[in-house]
PDB file of C-alpha atoms in Angstrom:
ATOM      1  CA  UNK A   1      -8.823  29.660  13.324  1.00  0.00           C
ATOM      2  CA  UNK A   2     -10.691  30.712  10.221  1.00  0.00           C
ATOM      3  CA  UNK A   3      -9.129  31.340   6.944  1.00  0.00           C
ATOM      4  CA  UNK A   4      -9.836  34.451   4.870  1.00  0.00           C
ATOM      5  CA  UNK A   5     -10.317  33.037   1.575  1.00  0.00           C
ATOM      6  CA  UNK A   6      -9.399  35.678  -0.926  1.00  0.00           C
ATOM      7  CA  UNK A   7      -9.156  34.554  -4.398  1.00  0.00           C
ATOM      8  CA  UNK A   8      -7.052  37.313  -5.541  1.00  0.00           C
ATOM      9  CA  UNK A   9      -5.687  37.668  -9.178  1.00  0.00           C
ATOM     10  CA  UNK A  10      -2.172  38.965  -9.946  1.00  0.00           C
ATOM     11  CA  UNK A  11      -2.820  42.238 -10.602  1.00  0.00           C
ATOM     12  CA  UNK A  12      -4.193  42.524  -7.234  1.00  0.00           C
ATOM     13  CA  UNK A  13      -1.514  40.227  -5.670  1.00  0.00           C
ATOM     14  CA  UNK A  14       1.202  43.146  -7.265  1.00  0.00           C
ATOM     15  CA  UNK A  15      -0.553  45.486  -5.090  1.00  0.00           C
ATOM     16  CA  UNK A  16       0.814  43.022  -1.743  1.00  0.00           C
ATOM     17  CA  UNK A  17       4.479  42.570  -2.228  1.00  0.00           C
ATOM     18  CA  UNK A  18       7.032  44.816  -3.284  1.00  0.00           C
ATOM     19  CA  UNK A  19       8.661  42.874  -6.205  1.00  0.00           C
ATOM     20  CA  UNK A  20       7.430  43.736  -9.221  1.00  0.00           C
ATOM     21  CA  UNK A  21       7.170  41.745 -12.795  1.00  0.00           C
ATOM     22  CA  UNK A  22       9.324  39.625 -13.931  1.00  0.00           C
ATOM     23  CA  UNK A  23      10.129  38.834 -10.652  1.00  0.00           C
ATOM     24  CA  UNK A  24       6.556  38.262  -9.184  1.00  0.00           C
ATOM     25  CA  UNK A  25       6.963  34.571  -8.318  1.00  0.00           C
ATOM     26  CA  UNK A  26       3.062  34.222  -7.024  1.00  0.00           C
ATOM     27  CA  UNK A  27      -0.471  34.854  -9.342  1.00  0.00           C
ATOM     28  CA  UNK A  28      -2.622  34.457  -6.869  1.00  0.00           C
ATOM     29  CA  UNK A  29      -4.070  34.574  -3.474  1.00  0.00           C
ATOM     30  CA  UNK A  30      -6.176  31.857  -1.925  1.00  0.00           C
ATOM     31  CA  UNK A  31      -5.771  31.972   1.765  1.00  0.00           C
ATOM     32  CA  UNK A  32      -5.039  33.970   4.686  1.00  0.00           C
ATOM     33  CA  UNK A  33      -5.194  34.305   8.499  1.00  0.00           C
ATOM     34  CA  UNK A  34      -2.995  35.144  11.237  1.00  0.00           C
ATOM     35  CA  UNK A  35      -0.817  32.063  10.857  1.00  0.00           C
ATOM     36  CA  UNK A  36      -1.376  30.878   7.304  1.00  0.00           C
ATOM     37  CA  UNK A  37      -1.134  31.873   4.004  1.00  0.00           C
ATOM     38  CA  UNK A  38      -1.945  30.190   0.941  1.00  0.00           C
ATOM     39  CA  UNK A  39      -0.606  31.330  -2.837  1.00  0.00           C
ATOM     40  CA  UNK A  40      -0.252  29.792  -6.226  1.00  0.00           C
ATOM     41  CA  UNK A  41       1.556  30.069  -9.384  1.00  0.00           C
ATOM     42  CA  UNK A  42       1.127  29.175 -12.670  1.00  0.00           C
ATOM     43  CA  UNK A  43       4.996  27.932 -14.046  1.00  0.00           C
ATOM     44  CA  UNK A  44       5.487  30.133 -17.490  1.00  0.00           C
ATOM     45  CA  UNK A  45       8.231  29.213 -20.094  1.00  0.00           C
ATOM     46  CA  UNK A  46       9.205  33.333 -19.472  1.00  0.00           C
ATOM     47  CA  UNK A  47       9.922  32.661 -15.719  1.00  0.00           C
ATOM     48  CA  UNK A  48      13.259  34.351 -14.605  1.00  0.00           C
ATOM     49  CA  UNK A  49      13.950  30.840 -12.611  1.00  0.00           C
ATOM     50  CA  UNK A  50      13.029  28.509 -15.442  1.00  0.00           C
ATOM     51  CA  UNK A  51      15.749  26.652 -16.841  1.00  0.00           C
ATOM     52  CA  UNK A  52      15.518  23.764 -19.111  1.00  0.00           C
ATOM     53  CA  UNK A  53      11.653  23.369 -18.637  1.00  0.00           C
ATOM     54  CA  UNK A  54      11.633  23.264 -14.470  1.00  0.00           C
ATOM     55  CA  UNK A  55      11.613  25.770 -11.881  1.00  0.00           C
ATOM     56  CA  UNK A  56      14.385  25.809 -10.063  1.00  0.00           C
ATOM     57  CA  UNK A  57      15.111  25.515  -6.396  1.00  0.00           C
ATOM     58  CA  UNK A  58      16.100  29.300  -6.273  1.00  0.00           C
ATOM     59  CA  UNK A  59      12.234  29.891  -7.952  1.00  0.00           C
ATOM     60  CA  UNK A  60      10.705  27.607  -5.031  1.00  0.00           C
ATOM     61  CA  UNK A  61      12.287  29.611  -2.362  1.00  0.00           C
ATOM     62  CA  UNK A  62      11.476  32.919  -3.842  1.00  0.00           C
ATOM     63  CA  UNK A  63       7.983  31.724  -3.974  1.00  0.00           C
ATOM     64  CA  UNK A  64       7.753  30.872  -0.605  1.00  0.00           C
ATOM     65  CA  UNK A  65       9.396  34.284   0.436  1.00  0.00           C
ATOM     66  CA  UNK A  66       6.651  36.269  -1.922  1.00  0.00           C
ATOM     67  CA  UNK A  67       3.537  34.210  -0.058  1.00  0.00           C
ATOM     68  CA  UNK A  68       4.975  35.478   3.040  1.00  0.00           C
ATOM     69  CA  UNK A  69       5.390  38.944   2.089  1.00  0.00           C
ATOM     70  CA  UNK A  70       1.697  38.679   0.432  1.00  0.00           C
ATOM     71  CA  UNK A  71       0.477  37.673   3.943  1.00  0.00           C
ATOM     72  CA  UNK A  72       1.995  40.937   5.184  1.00  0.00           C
ATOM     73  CA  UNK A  73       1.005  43.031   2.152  1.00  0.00           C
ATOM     74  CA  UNK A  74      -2.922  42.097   2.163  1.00  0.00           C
ATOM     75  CA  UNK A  75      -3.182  42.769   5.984  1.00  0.00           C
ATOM     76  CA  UNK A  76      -1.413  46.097   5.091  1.00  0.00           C
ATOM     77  CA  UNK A  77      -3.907  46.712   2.301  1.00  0.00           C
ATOM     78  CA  UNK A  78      -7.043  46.067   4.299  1.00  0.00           C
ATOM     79  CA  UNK A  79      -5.786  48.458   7.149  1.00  0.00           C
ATOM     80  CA  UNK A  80      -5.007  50.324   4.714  1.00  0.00           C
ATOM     81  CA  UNK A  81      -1.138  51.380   5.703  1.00  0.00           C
ATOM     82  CA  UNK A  82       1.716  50.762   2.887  1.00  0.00           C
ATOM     83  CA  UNK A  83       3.051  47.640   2.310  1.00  0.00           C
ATOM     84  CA  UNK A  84       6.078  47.310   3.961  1.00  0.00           C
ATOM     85  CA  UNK A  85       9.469  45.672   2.844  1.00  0.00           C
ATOM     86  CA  UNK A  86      10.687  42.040   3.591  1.00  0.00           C
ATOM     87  CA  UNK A  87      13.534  40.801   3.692  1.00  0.00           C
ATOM     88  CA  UNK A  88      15.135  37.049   3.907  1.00  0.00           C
ATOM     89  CA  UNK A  89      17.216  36.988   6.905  1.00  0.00           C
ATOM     90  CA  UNK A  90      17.535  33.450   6.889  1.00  0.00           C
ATOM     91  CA  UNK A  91      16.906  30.064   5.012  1.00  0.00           C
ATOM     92  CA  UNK A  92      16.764  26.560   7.107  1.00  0.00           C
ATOM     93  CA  UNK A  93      16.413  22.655   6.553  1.00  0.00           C
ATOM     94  CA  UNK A  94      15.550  23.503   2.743  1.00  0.00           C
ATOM     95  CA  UNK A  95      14.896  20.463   1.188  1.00  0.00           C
ATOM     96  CA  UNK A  96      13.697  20.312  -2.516  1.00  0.00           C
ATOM     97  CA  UNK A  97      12.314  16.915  -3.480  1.00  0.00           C
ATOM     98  CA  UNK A  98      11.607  17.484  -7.329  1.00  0.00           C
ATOM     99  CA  UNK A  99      11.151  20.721  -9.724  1.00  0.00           C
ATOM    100  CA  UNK A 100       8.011  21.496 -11.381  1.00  0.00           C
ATOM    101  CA  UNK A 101       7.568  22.247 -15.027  1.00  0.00           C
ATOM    102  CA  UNK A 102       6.799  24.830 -17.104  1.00  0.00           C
ATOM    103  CA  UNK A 103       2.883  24.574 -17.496  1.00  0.00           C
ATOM    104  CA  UNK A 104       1.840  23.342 -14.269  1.00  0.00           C
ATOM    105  CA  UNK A 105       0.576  25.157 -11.016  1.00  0.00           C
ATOM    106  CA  UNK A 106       2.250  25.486  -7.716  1.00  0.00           C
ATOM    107  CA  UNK A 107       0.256  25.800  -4.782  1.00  0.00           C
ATOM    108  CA  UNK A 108       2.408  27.254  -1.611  1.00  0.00           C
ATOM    109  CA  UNK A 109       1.439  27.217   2.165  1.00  0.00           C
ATOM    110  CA  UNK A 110       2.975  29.183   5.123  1.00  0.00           C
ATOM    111  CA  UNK A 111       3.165  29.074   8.181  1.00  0.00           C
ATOM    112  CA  UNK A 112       4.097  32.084  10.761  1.00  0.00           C
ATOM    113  CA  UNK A 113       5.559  30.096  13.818  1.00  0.00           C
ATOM    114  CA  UNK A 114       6.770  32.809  15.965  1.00  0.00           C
ATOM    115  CA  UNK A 115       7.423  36.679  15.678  1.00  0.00           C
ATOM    116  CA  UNK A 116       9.446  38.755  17.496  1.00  0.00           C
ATOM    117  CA  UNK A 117      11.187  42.142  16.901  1.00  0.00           C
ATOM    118  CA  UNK A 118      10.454  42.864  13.527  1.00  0.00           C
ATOM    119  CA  UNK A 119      11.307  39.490  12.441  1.00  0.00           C
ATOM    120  CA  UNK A 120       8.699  36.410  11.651  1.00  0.00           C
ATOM    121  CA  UNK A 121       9.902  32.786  11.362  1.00  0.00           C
ATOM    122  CA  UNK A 122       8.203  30.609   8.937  1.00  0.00           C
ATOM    123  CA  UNK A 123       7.770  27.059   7.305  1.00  0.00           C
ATOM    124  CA  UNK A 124       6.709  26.967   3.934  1.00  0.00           C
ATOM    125  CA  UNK A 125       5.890  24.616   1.437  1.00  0.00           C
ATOM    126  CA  UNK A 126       5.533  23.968  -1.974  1.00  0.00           C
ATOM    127  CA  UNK A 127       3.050  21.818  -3.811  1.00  0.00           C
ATOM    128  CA  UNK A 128       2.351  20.555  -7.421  1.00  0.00           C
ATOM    129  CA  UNK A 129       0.165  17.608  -8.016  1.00  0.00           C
ATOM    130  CA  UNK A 130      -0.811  16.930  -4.672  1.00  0.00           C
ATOM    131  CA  UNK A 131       3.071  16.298  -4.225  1.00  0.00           C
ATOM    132  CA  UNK A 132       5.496  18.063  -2.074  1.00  0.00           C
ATOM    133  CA  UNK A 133       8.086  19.223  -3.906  1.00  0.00           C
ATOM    134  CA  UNK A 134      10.203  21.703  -1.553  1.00  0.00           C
ATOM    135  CA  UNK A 135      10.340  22.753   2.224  1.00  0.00           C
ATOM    136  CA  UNK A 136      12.308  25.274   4.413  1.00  0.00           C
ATOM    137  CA  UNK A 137      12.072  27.884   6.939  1.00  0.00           C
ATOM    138  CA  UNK A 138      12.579  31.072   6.479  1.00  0.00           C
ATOM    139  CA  UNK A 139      13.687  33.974   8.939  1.00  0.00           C
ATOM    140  CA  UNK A 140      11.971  37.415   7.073  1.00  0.00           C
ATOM    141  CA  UNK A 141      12.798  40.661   8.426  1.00  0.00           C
ATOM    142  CA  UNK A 142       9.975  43.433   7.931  1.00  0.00           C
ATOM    143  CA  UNK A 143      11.080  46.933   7.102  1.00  0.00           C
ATOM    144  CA  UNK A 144       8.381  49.677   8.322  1.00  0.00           C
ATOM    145  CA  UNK A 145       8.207  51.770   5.117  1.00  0.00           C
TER     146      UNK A 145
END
């Protein structure tokens, strides 16, 4: 399966989910096909989940949960309908191995592994540094707007 790379910039990433700043927990858009997604994130000191010069666990998850909802919002965009609304139904086996800090880049990866009525269940994960530093799956919920 070929991925869509994308390369888009926050501004246009804004345009894909329906958080808006300073909760936007992704600044870009690398990736995408029907069962990936790619996203990154540059860790600012002003991040709503930095505390004490990391991001925290809650941060990681919310970034994981934004890559999925970009997947949704950028295949919204291009067929050109609204973005519709996510929502976290679910988190499973989340395992965080160690927090980033403020300064570096996160690069996240989902996966979609099934969907079914309105709901999609996905792994995602969460890199800095080559490293994995956090896992889980997530049960999202998509709201037709």
């Amino acid at each position: 399966m070929m991925m869509e790379t994308i390369l888009a910039d926050k501004a246009a990433v804004c345009k894909m989910i329906p958080q808006a700043p300073p909760m936007v927990m992704i600044d870009r858009l690398v990736n995408n096909n029907d069962q990936i997604t790619e996203s990154g994130l540059e860790i600012t000191s002003d991040n709503v989940f930095c505390k004490d010069g990391f991001l925290s666990a809650s941060g990681l998850t919310e970034n994981i949960a934004q890559t999925a909802a970009a997947r949704g919002g950028y295949s919204a965009l291009i067929a050109k309908k609204p973005v519709n609304i996510g929502f976290i139904g679910a988190v499973k086996k989340l395992k965080v191995y160690e927090l980033p800090r403020v300064g570096e880049r996160i690069d996240t990866r989902i996966e979609v592994k099934n969907r079914v009525m309105g709901f999609s269940l996905v792994s995602g994960q969460v890199f800095c540094r080559g490293k994995l530093m956090a896992e889980c799956e997530m049960r999202i919920f998509e709201k037709t707007v």
